[in-house]
mmCIF file of C-alpha atoms in Angstrom:
data_model
loop_
_atom_site.group_PDB
_atom_site.id
_atom_site.type_symbol
_atom_site.label_atom_id
_atom_site.label_comp_id
_atom_site.label_asym_id
_atom_site.label_seq_id
_atom_site.Cartn_x
_atom_site.Cartn_y
_atom_site.Cartn_z
ATOM 1 C CA MET B 996 -11.455 -5.453 -21.309
ATOM 2 C CA THR B 997 -12.675 -9.035 -21.005
ATOM 3 C CA SER B 998 -14.634 -10.289 -23.962
ATOM 4 C CA VAL B 999 -15.214 -13.501 -25.853
ATOM 5 C CA ALA B 1000 -16.022 -13.359 -29.546
ATOM 6 C CA GLN B 1001 -19.658 -14.265 -30.116
ATOM 7 C CA ASP B 1002 -19.165 -15.773 -33.562
ATOM 8 C CA SER B 1003 -16.946 -18.618 -32.342
ATOM 9 C CA ASP B 1004 -18.155 -22.140 -31.774
ATOM 10 C CA VAL B 1005 -16.157 -22.473 -28.536
ATOM 11 C CA HIS B 1006 -18.392 -23.529 -25.671
ATOM 12 C CA ILE B 1007 -18.048 -21.452 -22.505
ATOM 13 C CA THR B 1008 -18.516 -23.607 -19.426
ATOM 14 C CA TYR B 1009 -19.543 -22.411 -15.990
ATOM 15 C CA GLU B 1010 -15.937 -22.877 -14.870
ATOM 16 C CA ASP B 1011 -14.695 -20.746 -17.783
ATOM 17 C CA GLN B 1012 -17.148 -17.991 -16.865
ATOM 18 C CA GLN B 1013 -15.968 -18.145 -13.256
ATOM 19 C CA LYS B 1014 -12.362 -17.725 -14.422
ATOM 20 C CA ILE B 1015 -13.339 -14.769 -16.614
ATOM 21 C CA ASN B 1016 -15.200 -13.173 -13.705
ATOM 22 C CA ARG B 1017 -12.308 -13.813 -11.325
ATOM 23 C CA PHE B 1018 -9.887 -12.273 -13.818
ATOM 24 C CA ALA B 1019 -12.112 -9.190 -14.108
ATOM 25 C CA ARG B 1020 -12.322 -8.827 -10.316
ATOM 26 C CA CYS B 1021 -8.555 -9.239 -9.936
ATOM 27 C CA ASN B 1022 -7.948 -6.738 -12.693
ATOM 28 C CA ALA B 1023 -10.211 -4.158 -11.011
ATOM 29 C CA ARG B 1024 -8.553 -4.716 -7.622
ATOM 30 C CA HIS B 1025 -5.122 -4.496 -9.248
ATOM 31 C CA GLY B 1026 -6.034 -1.124 -10.764
ATOM 32 C CA ASP B 1027 -7.355 0.130 -7.414
ATOM 33 C CA THR B 1028 -4.219 -1.098 -5.656
ATOM 34 C CA LYS B 1029 -1.974 0.658 -8.178
ATOM 35 C CA GLU B 1030 -3.917 3.918 -7.699
ATOM 36 C CA GLU B 1031 -3.652 3.649 -3.921
ATOM 37 C CA LEU B 1032 0.046 2.892 -4.293
ATOM 38 C CA LYS B 1033 0.540 6.082 -6.317
ATOM 39 C CA LEU B 1034 -1.244 8.096 -3.617
ATOM 40 C CA LYS B 1035 0.890 6.582 -0.841
ATOM 41 C CA GLU B 1036 4.089 7.217 -2.798
ATOM 42 C CA ASN B 1037 2.972 10.812 -3.331
ATOM 43 C CA ASP B 1038 2.312 11.143 0.422
ATOM 44 C CA LEU B 1039 5.784 9.771 1.102
ATOM 45 C CA GLN B 1040 7.322 12.324 -1.267
ATOM 46 C CA ASN B 1041 5.327 15.097 0.424
ATOM 47 C CA LEU B 1042 6.748 14.033 3.796
ATOM 48 C CA GLN B 1043 10.258 14.181 2.373
ATOM 49 C CA ASP B 1044 9.597 17.636 0.928
ATOM 50 C CA ALA B 1045 8.176 18.873 4.248
ATOM 51 C CA GLU B 1046 11.187 17.512 6.108
ATOM 52 C CA ASP B 1047 13.585 19.187 3.678
ATOM 53 C CA GLU B 1048 11.763 22.519 3.936
ATOM 54 C CA MET B 1049 11.693 22.315 7.714
ATOM 55 C CA MET B 1050 15.449 21.723 7.856
ATOM 56 C CA ILE B 1051 16.201 24.604 5.515
ATOM 57 C CA ALA B 1052 13.823 27.197 6.923
ATOM 58 C CA LEU B 1053 14.002 26.809 10.686
ATOM 59 C CA ASP B 1054 16.348 27.173 13.589
ATOM 60 C CA SER B 1055 16.509 24.073 15.745
ATOM 61 C CA ASP B 1056 14.651 25.725 18.666
ATOM 62 C CA GLU B 1057 11.853 27.206 16.538
ATOM 63 C CA LYS B 1058 8.407 25.569 16.717
ATOM 64 C CA VAL B 1059 6.598 24.479 13.581
ATOM 65 C CA PRO B 1060 2.930 23.854 12.848
ATOM 66 C CA PHE B 1061 2.331 20.135 12.423
ATOM 67 C CA MET B 1062 -0.924 18.768 11.041
ATOM 68 C CA VAL B 1063 -2.639 16.109 13.111
ATOM 69 C CA GLY B 1064 -5.924 15.061 11.557
ATOM 70 C CA GLU B 1065 -7.560 18.328 10.541
ATOM 71 C CA VAL B 1066 -5.789 20.658 12.998
ATOM 72 C CA PHE B 1067 -2.306 22.061 13.355
ATOM 73 C CA ILE B 1068 -0.360 21.824 16.589
ATOM 74 C CA MET B 1069 2.945 23.476 17.381
ATOM 75 C CA LYS B 1070 5.870 21.100 17.774
ATOM 76 C CA SER B 1071 9.585 21.523 18.139
ATOM 77 C CA GLN B 1072 11.722 20.596 15.179
ATOM 78 C CA ASP B 1073 12.834 17.404 16.955
ATOM 79 C CA GLU B 1074 9.248 16.414 17.757
ATOM 80 C CA SER B 1075 8.245 17.139 14.174
ATOM 81 C CA GLN B 1076 11.164 15.081 12.894
ATOM 82 C CA GLU B 1077 10.086 12.144 15.060
ATOM 83 C CA ALA B 1078 6.484 12.450 13.849
ATOM 84 C CA ILE B 1079 7.612 12.602 10.208
ATOM 85 C CA ASN B 1080 9.785 9.518 10.731
ATOM 86 C CA ALA B 1081 6.862 7.642 12.287
ATOM 87 C CA GLN B 1082 4.592 8.611 9.395
ATOM 88 C CA ARG B 1083 7.298 7.646 6.896
ATOM 89 C CA GLU B 1084 7.677 4.192 8.469
ATOM 90 C CA ALA B 1085 3.904 3.658 8.426
ATOM 91 C CA LEU B 1086 3.687 4.741 4.773
ATOM 92 C CA GLN B 1087 6.610 2.529 3.782
ATOM 93 C CA GLU B 1088 4.916 -0.444 5.434
ATOM 94 C CA GLU B 1089 1.643 0.347 3.637
ATOM 95 C CA ILE B 1090 3.513 0.683 0.331
ATOM 96 C CA SER B 1091 5.232 -2.639 0.919
ATOM 97 C CA ASN B 1092 1.883 -4.310 1.667
ATOM 98 C CA LEU B 1093 0.297 -2.754 -1.429
ATOM 99 C CA ASN B 1094 3.206 -3.903 -3.600
ATOM 100 C CA GLY B 1095 2.794 -7.418 -2.218
ATOM 101 C CA ARG B 1096 -0.951 -7.355 -2.890
ATOM 102 C CA ALA B 1097 -0.396 -6.024 -6.424
ATOM 103 C CA GLY B 1098 2.108 -8.819 -7.054
ATOM 104 C CA GLU B 1099 -0.318 -11.473 -5.815
ATOM 105 C CA LEU B 1100 -3.083 -10.098 -8.016
ATOM 106 C CA GLN B 1101 -0.744 -9.952 -11.018
ATOM 107 C CA ASP B 1102 0.298 -13.578 -10.446
ATOM 108 C CA THR B 1103 -3.342 -14.662 -10.246
ATOM 109 C CA MET B 1104 -4.199 -12.735 -13.411
ATOM 110 C CA THR B 1105 -1.225 -14.227 -15.252
ATOM 111 C CA GLN B 1106 -2.348 -17.750 -14.326
ATOM 112 C CA LEU B 1107 -5.962 -17.068 -15.322
ATOM 113 C CA LYS B 1108 -4.845 -15.376 -18.533
ATOM 114 C CA GLY B 1109 -2.785 -18.435 -19.454
ATOM 115 C CA ASP B 1110 -5.701 -20.772 -18.772
ATOM 116 C CA LEU B 1111 -8.206 -18.672 -20.693
ATOM 117 C CA TYR B 1112 -5.972 -17.971 -23.694
ATOM 118 C CA ALA B 1113 -5.100 -21.692 -23.843
ATOM 119 C CA LYS B 1114 -8.785 -22.536 -24.223
ATOM 120 C CA PHE B 1115 -10.109 -19.561 -26.198
ATOM 121 C CA GLY B 1116 -7.025 -18.363 -28.092
ATOM 122 C CA ASN B 1117 -7.714 -15.144 -30.010
ATOM 123 C CA ASN B 1118 -11.441 -15.406 -29.263
ATOM 124 C CA ILE B 1119 -10.936 -13.709 -25.899
ATOM 125 C CA ASN B 1120 -9.344 -10.369 -25.124
ATOM 126 C CA LEU B 1121 -7.910 -9.928 -21.633
ATOM 127 C CA GLU B 1122 -5.552 -7.072 -22.450
ATOM 128 C CA PRO B 1123 -6.136 -3.659 -20.854
ATOM 129 C CA GLU B 1124 -7.721 -1.043 -23.067
ATOM 130 C CA GLU B 1125 -5.456 1.776 -24.206
ATOM 131 C CA ASP B 1126 -6.535 5.200 -22.987
#
């Protein structure tokens, strides 16, 4: 991911190494944030699917099992709807925060990338590896 060609005569200062290390840390955090974002978006979709299934399958006075932690409790459809809405709002807030964090990390990486490429040119590779 982050490498500087060894055969160049470009001197790497302590400050340059700090920038390279900071870029690597930001890149790792950015990847972790993106993974967590995918999980939260998947959870949000699962809530939507559960809500849709509940609306289709049940009468309004029928109780449904609702998972709280590791146990299921019986709730009315209205209570379940309220709980789903509360979970949805919490997930949307978490997703918004994660998107903000990912944007901040991306901005930092873009700045560091510009600084490092300006000094090292093609002697440094800061591009993500293709899987």
